[in-house]
Every structure is written in structure tokens, then in C-alpha cells.
């Protein structure tokens, strides 16, 4: 256990004038599960790319199994037994499970022809090795994210791997799937394979890691045993600030009035008998596991699915919501789960992304767009939300995750919504930006009398920001709680229903 | 399980459509399952079929090529004209070889531009096809060559076999070049299914970034598919000459679109990554059945384009509509899963 597998010493990397990594160290022992953490842009993915040979470091050295290298090439890195599983998993959606698993191995052995029998037996062996059963002939595009993740792992262990690097592997997994993944990682550990696990979720660090390393702004902040860290320290290490949130308790709620009221709402295969009200000044939280129907509910309220049963009322009047256009007309705004595919036009500028939802309101008498007004509005939101940017005409992709999310929020607020639905609003968002967004939501609820529906699987987010919390399970609301009556542990228990499962 | 897989396969549905259509034509005209009609049908598939096989590879790799008819045209005129001028008398094989080599250069140009500029290949090949057409018209000054060089004329006159329909007295002959068609499908089928290069083409079409990380040479694959298409285009040009016995500048008019349509109709995803060579063959067959046999159904030939268009839209929209519907529905049953867990 104590033998050192990989030691990166004093690694530096610059891009143009920007320092991505400033003399950082990373030490991974044999058979160790090591967690690498930090905010977006802290340099963790740069270091991974240096270890895997995609980037050439500007300074420092990498020692692997006692041998020192100034730099590694991709082929060298793979040859040493280093395998990276990227966030997108680099899986071929159009090919079968068997081929996806075996293809790297076939390439590595420089085969020219495909032996389909060998492909199948290699794949079967790899899956058996990690104790997973998947249909070999299934096309991968039709499988779940978790299955894809497992395929990527099965593929990674084929070439006599010694170190497997996983870049945020749990971000799209359900709790059950995370358990399955962790089981596989521990099994690899038994065989002496080390895992470098990139994550920003603290509970996972406690659960799986032996050691952890935190980067901030390209510098090493701390490297220690996972036993020696707690919640507060963690936030401090990551952000360099002491940030604390107190539970949201609205001062006045008008219980006689409901801005949004949902009655017995149902969607075939999605959810059933959903009823709730949101009163002015409230933030209502809905939380549940991935696949509990929470996203389907959000999408239905915004018209992306049309409900097959039940009624929706806004300010006491029943409304029909069949398309997003209906929803926008009834002043409903939706900050979606995946801002990259659902919330933003990635090839467009920041400003175009800001004004797109209001394009109708920017119409002039001659049916052309009043860009000047759009520009003024955009500037106002940049200021209000504290979006950090160079220029509004820069591409949206130049912004960090947190600032992108603020743009999504801003563009919807500009439509002056009555109902604001947020689905996982701070996934992949820096802690600091996360706190900003939360603070802004509270202001909106208190001052603007918006009905805010916050759907999230981030327990502390829901607990701190929602005065009432509904728990959704298997497409049904199972209980309702007031936030001040719960703590994190209890809420987590309610969501996962761990008591039921063990019973 | 086996039956279920069959139902999932796109080829299965094309075969059914082809069978139904054949029966309809037979029922109305009584002329579909006649020896001369079937030979005519196969004969008319040779040139578009060869092009479709090459294009199938390009499309699977996630690219598109609209320049191949112009490659074929250029090679056809260049070689025929040259052989006429020098009064070539040697083996006809050389004509195919030279046309293939010219096609290789033109295809390589497409491939290198695609790999280097990383522009959408529709734009690149739109540009190069105009250049190829310009060379054919400007440098070669060509529009019609009615007297072929001797070896090519000889091949045009040679047939594998001929058939005569006893009832109508109409005859039809099978050209030797049907063997090229068969050979190209075998070669493409083998490459795509049994070589790492072929799997690389699928991989690049599925996810080019993942393909690069896995260790495929993505640029090489891109260059290969275009070069292969070029070679096929060149050979097809000479094949066309030996099938029709002359050169004409309008032989391949509109081919870029109909052949793309045939490949897509055969089940290849226009965005790349999926499709089979058998499906492509069936796509071409279906296309040709429509355009050749409308007259047997009593539909004037002027309407053949119209019908082909309808067929393309109908064929492609079926699968597209399925995925549109799928997006508006919750795929896996959350509610039912719940019951299972509770139970």
C-alpha cells in the first residue's frame, strides 16, 4: 500500500500569458483511491491532461514506478498503464457494447483486421472482471449513462492498467449507480489498481477516498488524508473564503393566495397525482433521486411534455400548457438541467444568449429587433447578477459554468416571469457563484413576489434555500417538510429512503 | 430474440417495401418478373450502385461528398479523349486503371482539404465539384464523344449473357461490368465489417473526438474515405462509357442528390456512424425500381423524379418521426419501476 505509484513534482503549465498550473505536486500510492478537487478552472483537468500525455508541461517532472519523465506522450502514458475516463466517457454511441470495450485493445495491439469472436470474448472477460452484466450486442447509445460509465471502466482495465483517472464520474449517476461504481473502484483497489477520482462532491470524498488533494487557481492548496477534513474546511480550501449559508425563512408568506397551483397532475410513464401550491414569497423545493420523475415534472410545467392528467392554475386561473410557447405566454420561466444542451446557444455571443428569450419584446414598430435596447438590458443584468465577463459580444463559451448559469437566469428574469422553475441550477457551478445565485433567488422571492420552484438533488441546496420541501419518489410526492425541521442527514435519508431499502 | 433483432433491422423493412412494390408492379402490368425487365433493372443499377457503395463509406464517416459525379465525368472524358487521340489499341484494363488514378488524385484533394481545413465537407466538395466540371468543360472541351476507342467499344459490345422475353420479343443484355458492381460491394462490405479501418470509419462517424482519444488516425480515415470515393468515381466513369457506348456530359446530372438519397434510404444515418452496405444496395435497388418501372404502372416517365422525391421523403420521415415522438414521451416507465421496488 505504501509504495508510490505516481509522483508529479513541481508541474507548471502556461497557456499564453495565463498560468494554468503553478508548481503543483501530486502523489498517488499503489492501490490508493485519491480524490482531486477544486473549482472550475483550478487546473485539475490540465494536470490530468499532462499525466495522460495530451499536454506537455512547461516545468516539473512525473515519476511513475520509480522512473522519472520530463513529459509523457499519449502512447507512453497508455503504455505505462494510465487510463483516463473523461467526463463524456469517449464512448461510441453507434457501436455495440462489445466493440466499445474491445476497440482500444484492438488498436493498442495494432490489429488490422477485426476478429469478432475475440472482440466478444475480450468484452465478456472485461465485464466479468468488474462483475457487471450487460448485453454485448446492445448499441451503446440506447443504454443509460451509468452503463456507459461501466463500459468505459471495463475498457480501461483491459490494458493492464495501474492507474485509472476518472473525471467527475458521478455527476450523472443515481445513488444506486454510484454505489455500483464505488464497488467496482474498491474491487480495483483490491487488485492494486489506483484510482484518481476528480470530484467536487464532499460526501463522495468521505465515502471513497483515502487521500485528497485540493487545487485553487492553479496552485496546490492542501493534500491530506480524507479522514482529516470536514465540511467547513473543504469550502474554505476550495474557495479561499469562509462562506456560510443560513436556512431561508421568508418573513411574510401570503397563504391565502397561490401563484402556481398544481392539481393531480400526471404524465404517462412519468409521474402521477402531483399536487402543490406556491404562495407569494416562497421558494418551494422538490428533491428526489435521478429518475424519480423530478425532471419530467419540471419539463411538463414548462410544456416540454404535455400532462396527460390534472390541472395547472396561475394566479387562480386554470391554464393549458402544451408547448414551451404556452408556458412563456403564461409567464413561466425554466432554467433547465443541462445548460449546455438545453439552456444556451453555444456558438452565439453572451449578448445574443441574454436577449433571445425576449426577442418578441425587443420588436420595434417595423418588426425589426431593437438591439440597442437589448444591449442596455443585457448590461443591466450583468450588473445585477454580477456576471464576470470581458465583453458582451464574446462567445458564451468563454464564460465559466457559474457565469453561464447566471446568463441563463438573467435571460429568463428579463421576461418578467411569475413562476420561475429551476432544475439543478448549480450543477457544475463554482461554490462562490453558487452562493451568489442562491442569494439572488432569495431576493427574488422576498422582493419580487415570484413563485420559485427549485428542483435539485443537492441536499444542502434544497435545505438552505427552500422554506418548504417536497420529496418525490417513483413519480409520486411522498412527503412534505418545512426546512427548519430537517437537517442534511435526515433529508438525505428521506430522499434515498435508505431505511426502506435495507428493510 | 432472433426475430426481434430482425424487426429492428432497417434492411428488413426495405426488403418488405421492395417485395410489395414488385408485386404491385407485377399485378398491374404483368411485366415485372420478366427476364428482360430484371436484367434491365440490374443493368441500370451498375453505375449508381458503384457510386453509392463509395458514398456509403463517406457518409458513415460523418462526411458528405457531392463531387463524385463530376469526378466520374472528368475521368470519363479525360481517358476516352486521350485514348481516342493516341488511337489506343491495348487492353481496356488500362482505361480503368488510369481513370482510377485520376479519381484517386481528385479524391485525395477532397480528403486533404477536409482533413486540413476542418470545414463542413459539403462546402469543400461543392467547391471542388465546380472545379472538376470546369476542367471537363474548359480544358477538355468536352460535351459528347460518340466514337469510342477500340478497346472500350469492344467492351461495350461484350455481354455476359442476353435474354429475350418470349411474350414481348424485347431483349436485354447483361454487361460485364456487373462484376465490378459485385466486386465493389464485396470490397466495401469487407472493409467496413472486418478491418480496423472500417471500424474506424464507424467510430469517427459516431464520435470523432472519442475516436481520436482511442487512438484512431482521424485525419487518415477522412482522407481515405474521400480517396476511395475518388477511385470508385473514376472507375465508374469508364464503366458508364462501356455500358452506354458513348460519352455525354449530362450522364451524371443530378446523381449527387439521388445517390445520397439512395444511401440514406438504405438506412445509413446522414449524420454518420451507422448503416450497412447491404442496406445501401437495397436503397439503390428501390430507387431504380421506381424510376425504371413507373412506366409499367402507367405513370408517365416525366413523373419519375416526382415519385422518387415522394419515396425519399416518405422513407426518411418514418424513422425521423419515430425519434420526434420518442422525444415527447417519457421512455422508461418511472411509475412502474416504483411498483417493482415497493413490491
PDB file of C-alpha atoms in Angstrom, chain A residues 218-458:
ATOM      1  CA  UNK A 218      -3.556  26.515 -10.429  1.00  0.00           C
ATOM      2  CA  UNK A 219      -1.881  26.134  -7.046  1.00  0.00           C
ATOM      3  CA  UNK A 220      -1.778  23.270  -4.628  1.00  0.00           C
ATOM      4  CA  UNK A 221      -3.765  24.205  -1.514  1.00  0.00           C
ATOM      5  CA  UNK A 222      -3.679  21.067   0.555  1.00  0.00           C
ATOM      6  CA  UNK A 223      -3.010  17.352   0.265  1.00  0.00           C
ATOM      7  CA  UNK A 224      -4.001  15.176   3.158  1.00  0.00           C
ATOM      8  CA  UNK A 225      -5.748  12.041   4.329  1.00  0.00           C
ATOM      9  CA  UNK A 226      -9.514  12.103   3.777  1.00  0.00           C
ATOM     10  CA  UNK A 227     -10.006  11.487   7.484  1.00  0.00           C
ATOM     11  CA  UNK A 228      -8.667  14.925   8.322  1.00  0.00           C
ATOM     12  CA  UNK A 229     -11.201  17.141   6.589  1.00  0.00           C
ATOM     13  CA  UNK A 230     -14.650  18.465   7.383  1.00  0.00           C
ATOM     14  CA  UNK A 231     -17.320  20.430   5.558  1.00  0.00           C
ATOM     15  CA  UNK A 232     -16.236  23.918   6.525  1.00  0.00           C
ATOM     16  CA  UNK A 233     -12.562  23.366   5.842  1.00  0.00           C
ATOM     17  CA  UNK A 234     -13.459  21.910   2.494  1.00  0.00           C
ATOM     18  CA  UNK A 235     -15.362  25.010   1.357  1.00  0.00           C
ATOM     19  CA  UNK A 236     -12.518  27.157   2.618  1.00  0.00           C
ATOM     20  CA  UNK A 237      -9.890  25.124   0.770  1.00  0.00           C
ATOM     21  CA  UNK A 238     -11.860  25.239  -2.458  1.00  0.00           C
ATOM     22  CA  UNK A 239     -12.839  28.919  -2.472  1.00  0.00           C
ATOM     23  CA  UNK A 240     -10.341  30.569  -0.162  1.00  0.00           C
ATOM     24  CA  UNK A 241     -13.299  32.203   1.548  1.00  0.00           C
ATOM     25  CA  UNK A 242     -15.397  31.346   4.532  1.00  0.00           C
ATOM     26  CA  UNK A 243     -18.869  31.058   3.066  1.00  0.00           C
ATOM     27  CA  UNK A 244     -21.849  30.139   5.095  1.00  0.00           C
ATOM     28  CA  UNK A 245     -25.493  29.939   4.264  1.00  0.00           C
ATOM     29  CA  UNK A 246     -28.285  30.217   6.776  1.00  0.00           C
ATOM     30  CA  UNK A 247     -31.584  28.486   6.154  1.00  0.00           C
ATOM     31  CA  UNK A 248     -34.087  30.548   4.209  1.00  0.00           C
ATOM     32  CA  UNK A 249     -37.039  31.638   6.322  1.00  0.00           C
ATOM     33  CA  UNK A 250     -39.309  34.026   4.456  1.00  0.00           C
ATOM     34  CA  UNK A 251     -40.636  36.885   6.572  1.00  0.00           C
ATOM     35  CA  UNK A 252     -44.113  37.012   5.184  1.00  0.00           C
ATOM     36  CA  UNK A 253     -45.950  34.452   3.165  1.00  0.00           C
ATOM     37  CA  UNK A 254     -49.394  35.225   1.828  1.00  0.00           C
ATOM     38  CA  UNK A 255     -51.041  31.890   2.484  1.00  0.00           C
ATOM     39  CA  UNK A 256     -54.357  32.984   1.053  1.00  0.00           C
ATOM     40  CA  UNK A 257     -53.007  33.326  -2.451  1.00  0.00           C
ATOM     41  CA  UNK A 258     -51.274  30.781  -4.663  1.00  0.00           C
ATOM     42  CA  UNK A 259     -49.325  31.974  -7.657  1.00  0.00           C
ATOM     43  CA  UNK A 260     -48.861  28.492  -9.020  1.00  0.00           C
ATOM     44  CA  UNK A 261     -51.209  25.700  -8.144  1.00  0.00           C
ATOM     45  CA  UNK A 262     -50.939  22.179  -9.498  1.00  0.00           C
ATOM     46  CA  UNK A 263     -53.728  19.666  -9.014  1.00  0.00           C
ATOM     47  CA  UNK A 264     -53.450  15.921  -9.580  1.00  0.00           C
ATOM     48  CA  UNK A 265     -51.002  16.414 -12.418  1.00  0.00           C
ATOM     49  CA  UNK A 266     -49.975  13.233 -14.209  1.00  0.00           C
ATOM     50  CA  UNK A 267     -47.882  12.178 -17.188  1.00  0.00           C
ATOM     51  CA  UNK A 268     -47.919   8.706 -18.702  1.00  0.00           C
ATOM     52  CA  UNK A 269     -44.827   6.824 -17.514  1.00  0.00           C
ATOM     53  CA  UNK A 270     -43.559   9.975 -15.781  1.00  0.00           C
ATOM     54  CA  UNK A 271     -45.469  10.894 -12.636  1.00  0.00           C
ATOM     55  CA  UNK A 272     -48.931  10.752 -11.090  1.00  0.00           C
ATOM     56  CA  UNK A 273     -51.146  12.698  -8.680  1.00  0.00           C
ATOM     57  CA  UNK A 274     -48.831  15.650  -8.198  1.00  0.00           C
ATOM     58  CA  UNK A 275     -50.470  18.483  -6.271  1.00  0.00           C
ATOM     59  CA  UNK A 276     -48.883  21.532  -4.660  1.00  0.00           C
ATOM     60  CA  UNK A 277     -49.188  25.296  -4.310  1.00  0.00           C
ATOM     61  CA  UNK A 278     -46.613  28.043  -4.239  1.00  0.00           C
ATOM     62  CA  UNK A 279     -47.529  31.169  -2.316  1.00  0.00           C
ATOM     63  CA  UNK A 280     -46.012  34.607  -2.914  1.00  0.00           C
ATOM     64  CA  UNK A 281     -42.640  34.937  -1.264  1.00  0.00           C
ATOM     65  CA  UNK A 282     -41.964  31.235  -1.091  1.00  0.00           C
ATOM     66  CA  UNK A 283     -39.272  29.042  -2.515  1.00  0.00           C
ATOM     67  CA  UNK A 284     -40.635  25.531  -2.866  1.00  0.00           C
ATOM     68  CA  UNK A 285     -38.106  22.748  -3.173  1.00  0.00           C
ATOM     69  CA  UNK A 286     -38.652  19.410  -4.851  1.00  0.00           C
ATOM     70  CA  UNK A 287     -35.976  16.818  -4.397  1.00  0.00           C
ATOM     71  CA  UNK A 288     -35.598  13.195  -5.321  1.00  0.00           C
ATOM     72  CA  UNK A 289     -33.182  10.816  -6.944  1.00  0.00           C
ATOM     73  CA  UNK A 290     -32.301  10.847 -10.601  1.00  0.00           C
ATOM     74  CA  UNK A 291     -35.124   9.021 -12.322  1.00  0.00           C
ATOM     75  CA  UNK A 292     -37.661   9.912  -9.639  1.00  0.00           C
ATOM     76  CA  UNK A 293     -39.694  11.966 -12.096  1.00  0.00           C
ATOM     77  CA  UNK A 294     -38.430  15.363 -10.906  1.00  0.00           C
ATOM     78  CA  UNK A 295     -37.085  16.385 -14.304  1.00  0.00           C
ATOM     79  CA  UNK A 296     -40.188  15.113 -16.068  1.00  0.00           C
ATOM     80  CA  UNK A 297     -42.301  17.246 -13.730  1.00  0.00           C
ATOM     81  CA  UNK A 298     -40.221  20.346 -14.446  1.00  0.00           C
ATOM     82  CA  UNK A 299     -40.400  19.753 -18.182  1.00  0.00           C
ATOM     83  CA  UNK A 300     -44.152  19.254 -18.027  1.00  0.00           C
ATOM     84  CA  UNK A 301     -44.684  22.534 -16.185  1.00  0.00           C
ATOM     85  CA  UNK A 302     -42.735  24.211 -18.978  1.00  0.00           C
ATOM     86  CA  UNK A 303     -44.627  22.425 -21.766  1.00  0.00           C
ATOM     87  CA  UNK A 304     -41.795  20.205 -22.982  1.00  0.00           C
ATOM     88  CA  UNK A 305     -44.059  17.282 -22.203  1.00  0.00           C
ATOM     89  CA  UNK A 306     -47.786  17.744 -22.109  1.00  0.00           C
ATOM     90  CA  UNK A 307     -49.500  16.482 -18.997  1.00  0.00           C
ATOM     91  CA  UNK A 308     -51.923  13.646 -19.516  1.00  0.00           C
ATOM     92  CA  UNK A 309     -53.939  14.382 -16.379  1.00  0.00           C
ATOM     93  CA  UNK A 310     -54.679  17.146 -13.921  1.00  0.00           C
ATOM     94  CA  UNK A 311     -54.833  20.940 -13.836  1.00  0.00           C
ATOM     95  CA  UNK A 312     -52.414  23.851 -13.593  1.00  0.00           C
ATOM     96  CA  UNK A 313     -53.524  27.228 -12.211  1.00  0.00           C
ATOM     97  CA  UNK A 314     -51.661  30.505 -12.328  1.00  0.00           C
ATOM     98  CA  UNK A 315     -52.987  33.281 -10.086  1.00  0.00           C
ATOM     99  CA  UNK A 316     -56.117  31.246  -9.635  1.00  0.00           C
ATOM    100  CA  UNK A 317     -56.872  30.839 -13.346  1.00  0.00           C
ATOM    101  CA  UNK A 318     -56.577  27.477 -14.991  1.00  0.00           C
ATOM    102  CA  UNK A 319     -54.082  27.404 -17.873  1.00  0.00           C
ATOM    103  CA  UNK A 320     -53.268  24.878 -20.581  1.00  0.00           C
ATOM    104  CA  UNK A 321     -49.564  24.291 -21.073  1.00  0.00           C
ATOM    105  CA  UNK A 322     -48.837  22.103 -24.080  1.00  0.00           C
ATOM    106  CA  UNK A 323     -45.726  23.760 -25.514  1.00  0.00           C
ATOM    107  CA  UNK A 324     -42.949  25.999 -24.169  1.00  0.00           C
ATOM    108  CA  UNK A 325     -44.623  28.872 -26.034  1.00  0.00           C
ATOM    109  CA  UNK A 326     -47.724  28.374 -23.860  1.00  0.00           C
ATOM    110  CA  UNK A 327     -45.544  28.408 -20.763  1.00  0.00           C
ATOM    111  CA  UNK A 328     -43.767  31.607 -21.750  1.00  0.00           C
ATOM    112  CA  UNK A 329     -47.087  33.266 -22.523  1.00  0.00           C
ATOM    113  CA  UNK A 330     -48.244  32.408 -19.021  1.00  0.00           C
ATOM    114  CA  UNK A 331     -45.065  33.912 -17.574  1.00  0.00           C
ATOM    115  CA  UNK A 332     -43.357  30.689 -16.656  1.00  0.00           C
ATOM    116  CA  UNK A 333     -39.571  30.576 -16.940  1.00  0.00           C
ATOM    117  CA  UNK A 334     -37.451  27.444 -16.843  1.00  0.00           C
ATOM    118  CA  UNK A 335     -33.753  27.169 -16.044  1.00  0.00           C
ATOM    119  CA  UNK A 336     -33.027  23.691 -17.383  1.00  0.00           C
ATOM    120  CA  UNK A 337     -30.977  20.849 -16.017  1.00  0.00           C
ATOM    121  CA  UNK A 338     -28.259  20.926 -18.643  1.00  0.00           C
ATOM    122  CA  UNK A 339     -27.436  24.477 -19.592  1.00  0.00           C
ATOM    123  CA  UNK A 340     -25.072  23.390 -22.375  1.00  0.00           C
ATOM    124  CA  UNK A 341     -27.614  21.431 -24.388  1.00  0.00           C
ATOM    125  CA  UNK A 342     -30.870  22.973 -23.202  1.00  0.00           C
ATOM    126  CA  UNK A 343     -30.151  26.433 -21.878  1.00  0.00           C
ATOM    127  CA  UNK A 344     -27.655  28.139 -24.169  1.00  0.00           C
ATOM    128  CA  UNK A 345     -26.811  28.698 -27.795  1.00  0.00           C
ATOM    129  CA  UNK A 346     -23.197  27.654 -27.528  1.00  0.00           C
ATOM    130  CA  UNK A 347     -21.997  29.204 -30.759  1.00  0.00           C
ATOM    131  CA  UNK A 348     -23.563  32.588 -30.025  1.00  0.00           C
ATOM    132  CA  UNK A 349     -22.364  35.605 -28.085  1.00  0.00           C
ATOM    133  CA  UNK A 350     -23.199  36.313 -24.461  1.00  0.00           C
ATOM    134  CA  UNK A 351     -25.456  39.149 -25.509  1.00  0.00           C
ATOM    135  CA  UNK A 352     -27.429  37.102 -28.039  1.00  0.00           C
ATOM    136  CA  UNK A 353     -27.944  34.482 -25.365  1.00  0.00           C
ATOM    137  CA  UNK A 354     -29.195  37.158 -22.970  1.00  0.00           C
ATOM    138  CA  UNK A 355     -31.781  38.650 -25.298  1.00  0.00           C
ATOM    139  CA  UNK A 356     -33.072  35.563 -27.044  1.00  0.00           C
ATOM    140  CA  UNK A 357     -35.971  34.878 -24.714  1.00  0.00           C
ATOM    141  CA  UNK A 358     -37.177  38.466 -25.017  1.00  0.00           C
ATOM    142  CA  UNK A 359     -36.810  38.838 -28.703  1.00  0.00           C
ATOM    143  CA  UNK A 360     -40.545  39.493 -29.041  1.00  0.00           C
ATOM    144  CA  UNK A 361     -40.405  42.364 -26.591  1.00  0.00           C
ATOM    145  CA  UNK A 362     -37.488  43.936 -28.417  1.00  0.00           C
ATOM    146  CA  UNK A 363     -39.549  44.229 -31.582  1.00  0.00           C
ATOM    147  CA  UNK A 364     -39.774  47.727 -32.990  1.00  0.00           C
ATOM    148  CA  UNK A 365     -42.656  49.151 -34.995  1.00  0.00           C
ATOM    149  CA  UNK A 366     -41.110  47.826 -38.180  1.00  0.00           C
ATOM    150  CA  UNK A 367     -40.812  44.273 -36.848  1.00  0.00           C
ATOM    151  CA  UNK A 368     -37.041  44.510 -36.585  1.00  0.00           C
ATOM    152  CA  UNK A 369     -35.066  43.892 -33.396  1.00  0.00           C
ATOM    153  CA  UNK A 370     -34.120  46.822 -31.195  1.00  0.00           C
ATOM    154  CA  UNK A 371     -30.580  45.710 -30.440  1.00  0.00           C
ATOM    155  CA  UNK A 372     -29.752  48.887 -28.573  1.00  0.00           C
ATOM    156  CA  UNK A 373     -32.412  48.255 -26.002  1.00  0.00           C
ATOM    157  CA  UNK A 374     -31.306  44.628 -25.859  1.00  0.00           C
ATOM    158  CA  UNK A 375     -27.771  45.792 -25.151  1.00  0.00           C
ATOM    159  CA  UNK A 376     -28.910  48.066 -22.320  1.00  0.00           C
ATOM    160  CA  UNK A 377     -30.996  45.292 -20.785  1.00  0.00           C
ATOM    161  CA  UNK A 378     -28.102  42.886 -21.016  1.00  0.00           C
ATOM    162  CA  UNK A 379     -25.755  45.340 -19.329  1.00  0.00           C
ATOM    163  CA  UNK A 380     -28.253  45.759 -16.521  1.00  0.00           C
ATOM    164  CA  UNK A 381     -28.374  42.011 -15.906  1.00  0.00           C
ATOM    165  CA  UNK A 382     -24.618  41.679 -15.999  1.00  0.00           C
ATOM    166  CA  UNK A 383     -24.517  44.213 -13.194  1.00  0.00           C
ATOM    167  CA  UNK A 384     -27.446  42.817 -11.228  1.00  0.00           C
ATOM    168  CA  UNK A 385     -26.245  39.246 -11.259  1.00  0.00           C
ATOM    169  CA  UNK A 386     -22.550  40.016 -11.014  1.00  0.00           C
ATOM    170  CA  UNK A 387     -21.626  38.199 -14.216  1.00  0.00           C
ATOM    171  CA  UNK A 388     -17.883  38.318 -14.773  1.00  0.00           C
ATOM    172  CA  UNK A 389     -17.018  38.876 -18.427  1.00  0.00           C
ATOM    173  CA  UNK A 390     -14.821  40.880 -20.756  1.00  0.00           C
ATOM    174  CA  UNK A 391     -17.307  41.944 -23.365  1.00  0.00           C
ATOM    175  CA  UNK A 392     -20.898  41.114 -24.125  1.00  0.00           C
ATOM    176  CA  UNK A 393     -20.056  40.190 -27.676  1.00  0.00           C
ATOM    177  CA  UNK A 394     -17.661  37.423 -26.590  1.00  0.00           C
ATOM    178  CA  UNK A 395     -18.791  33.849 -27.133  1.00  0.00           C
ATOM    179  CA  UNK A 396     -20.851  32.313 -24.351  1.00  0.00           C
ATOM    180  CA  UNK A 397     -18.284  29.536 -24.076  1.00  0.00           C
ATOM    181  CA  UNK A 398     -15.668  31.978 -22.808  1.00  0.00           C
ATOM    182  CA  UNK A 399     -17.578  32.124 -19.526  1.00  0.00           C
ATOM    183  CA  UNK A 400     -17.187  29.759 -16.593  1.00  0.00           C
ATOM    184  CA  UNK A 401     -20.049  27.434 -15.650  1.00  0.00           C
ATOM    185  CA  UNK A 402     -21.264  29.738 -12.909  1.00  0.00           C
ATOM    186  CA  UNK A 403     -21.353  32.807 -15.108  1.00  0.00           C
ATOM    187  CA  UNK A 404     -23.051  30.857 -17.891  1.00  0.00           C
ATOM    188  CA  UNK A 405     -25.735  29.835 -15.467  1.00  0.00           C
ATOM    189  CA  UNK A 406     -26.201  33.466 -14.428  1.00  0.00           C
ATOM    190  CA  UNK A 407     -26.758  34.317 -18.089  1.00  0.00           C
ATOM    191  CA  UNK A 408     -29.457  31.638 -18.321  1.00  0.00           C
ATOM    192  CA  UNK A 409     -31.064  33.013 -15.179  1.00  0.00           C
ATOM    193  CA  UNK A 410     -30.815  36.592 -16.407  1.00  0.00           C
ATOM    194  CA  UNK A 411     -32.371  35.899 -19.758  1.00  0.00           C
ATOM    195  CA  UNK A 412     -35.394  34.360 -18.101  1.00  0.00           C
ATOM    196  CA  UNK A 413     -35.763  37.059 -15.475  1.00  0.00           C
ATOM    197  CA  UNK A 414     -35.838  39.609 -18.262  1.00  0.00           C
ATOM    198  CA  UNK A 415     -39.129  38.030 -19.393  1.00  0.00           C
ATOM    199  CA  UNK A 416     -40.547  39.124 -16.013  1.00  0.00           C
ATOM    200  CA  UNK A 417     -41.849  35.702 -15.066  1.00  0.00           C
ATOM    201  CA  UNK A 418     -44.482  34.964 -12.431  1.00  0.00           C
ATOM    202  CA  UNK A 419     -43.194  31.442 -11.976  1.00  0.00           C
ATOM    203  CA  UNK A 420     -39.518  30.541 -12.031  1.00  0.00           C
ATOM    204  CA  UNK A 421     -38.673  26.849 -12.280  1.00  0.00           C
ATOM    205  CA  UNK A 422     -35.062  25.879 -11.709  1.00  0.00           C
ATOM    206  CA  UNK A 423     -33.859  22.357 -12.333  1.00  0.00           C
ATOM    207  CA  UNK A 424     -30.470  21.632 -10.791  1.00  0.00           C
ATOM    208  CA  UNK A 425     -29.446  25.304 -11.081  1.00  0.00           C
ATOM    209  CA  UNK A 426     -25.962  24.909  -9.636  1.00  0.00           C
ATOM    210  CA  UNK A 427     -24.714  21.668 -11.185  1.00  0.00           C
ATOM    211  CA  UNK A 428     -21.105  22.218 -12.222  1.00  0.00           C
ATOM    212  CA  UNK A 429     -21.137  25.752 -10.830  1.00  0.00           C
ATOM    213  CA  UNK A 430     -18.339  27.102  -8.623  1.00  0.00           C
ATOM    214  CA  UNK A 431     -19.117  27.349  -4.961  1.00  0.00           C
ATOM    215  CA  UNK A 432     -18.811  31.132  -4.963  1.00  0.00           C
ATOM    216  CA  UNK A 433     -21.136  31.547  -7.937  1.00  0.00           C
ATOM    217  CA  UNK A 434     -23.475  29.061  -6.327  1.00  0.00           C
ATOM    218  CA  UNK A 435     -23.777  31.259  -3.262  1.00  0.00           C
ATOM    219  CA  UNK A 436     -24.431  34.285  -5.486  1.00  0.00           C
ATOM    220  CA  UNK A 437     -27.227  32.502  -7.310  1.00  0.00           C
ATOM    221  CA  UNK A 438     -28.803  31.350  -4.061  1.00  0.00           C
ATOM    222  CA  UNK A 439     -28.687  34.839  -2.602  1.00  0.00           C
ATOM    223  CA  UNK A 440     -30.313  36.217  -5.722  1.00  0.00           C
ATOM    224  CA  UNK A 441     -33.123  33.670  -5.612  1.00  0.00           C
ATOM    225  CA  UNK A 442     -33.905  34.650  -2.040  1.00  0.00           C
ATOM    226  CA  UNK A 443     -34.096  38.303  -3.007  1.00  0.00           C
ATOM    227  CA  UNK A 444     -36.406  37.444  -5.882  1.00  0.00           C
ATOM    228  CA  UNK A 445     -38.740  35.545  -3.589  1.00  0.00           C
ATOM    229  CA  UNK A 446     -38.809  38.228  -0.945  1.00  0.00           C
ATOM    230  CA  UNK A 447     -38.939  41.361  -3.058  1.00  0.00           C
ATOM    231  CA  UNK A 448     -40.482  40.399  -6.379  1.00  0.00           C
ATOM    232  CA  UNK A 449     -43.184  38.014  -5.160  1.00  0.00           C
ATOM    233  CA  UNK A 450     -42.185  35.328  -7.633  1.00  0.00           C
ATOM    234  CA  UNK A 451     -43.231  31.743  -7.222  1.00  0.00           C
ATOM    235  CA  UNK A 452     -39.946  29.874  -7.238  1.00  0.00           C
ATOM    236  CA  UNK A 453     -39.775  26.133  -7.705  1.00  0.00           C
ATOM    237  CA  UNK A 454     -36.319  24.749  -7.047  1.00  0.00           C
ATOM    238  CA  UNK A 455     -35.787  21.192  -8.202  1.00  0.00           C
ATOM    239  CA  UNK A 456     -32.463  19.726  -7.202  1.00  0.00           C
ATOM    240  CA  UNK A 457     -30.711  16.656  -5.913  1.00  0.00           C
ATOM    241  CA  UNK A 458     -28.236  18.795  -3.999  1.00  0.00           C
TER     242      UNK A 458
END
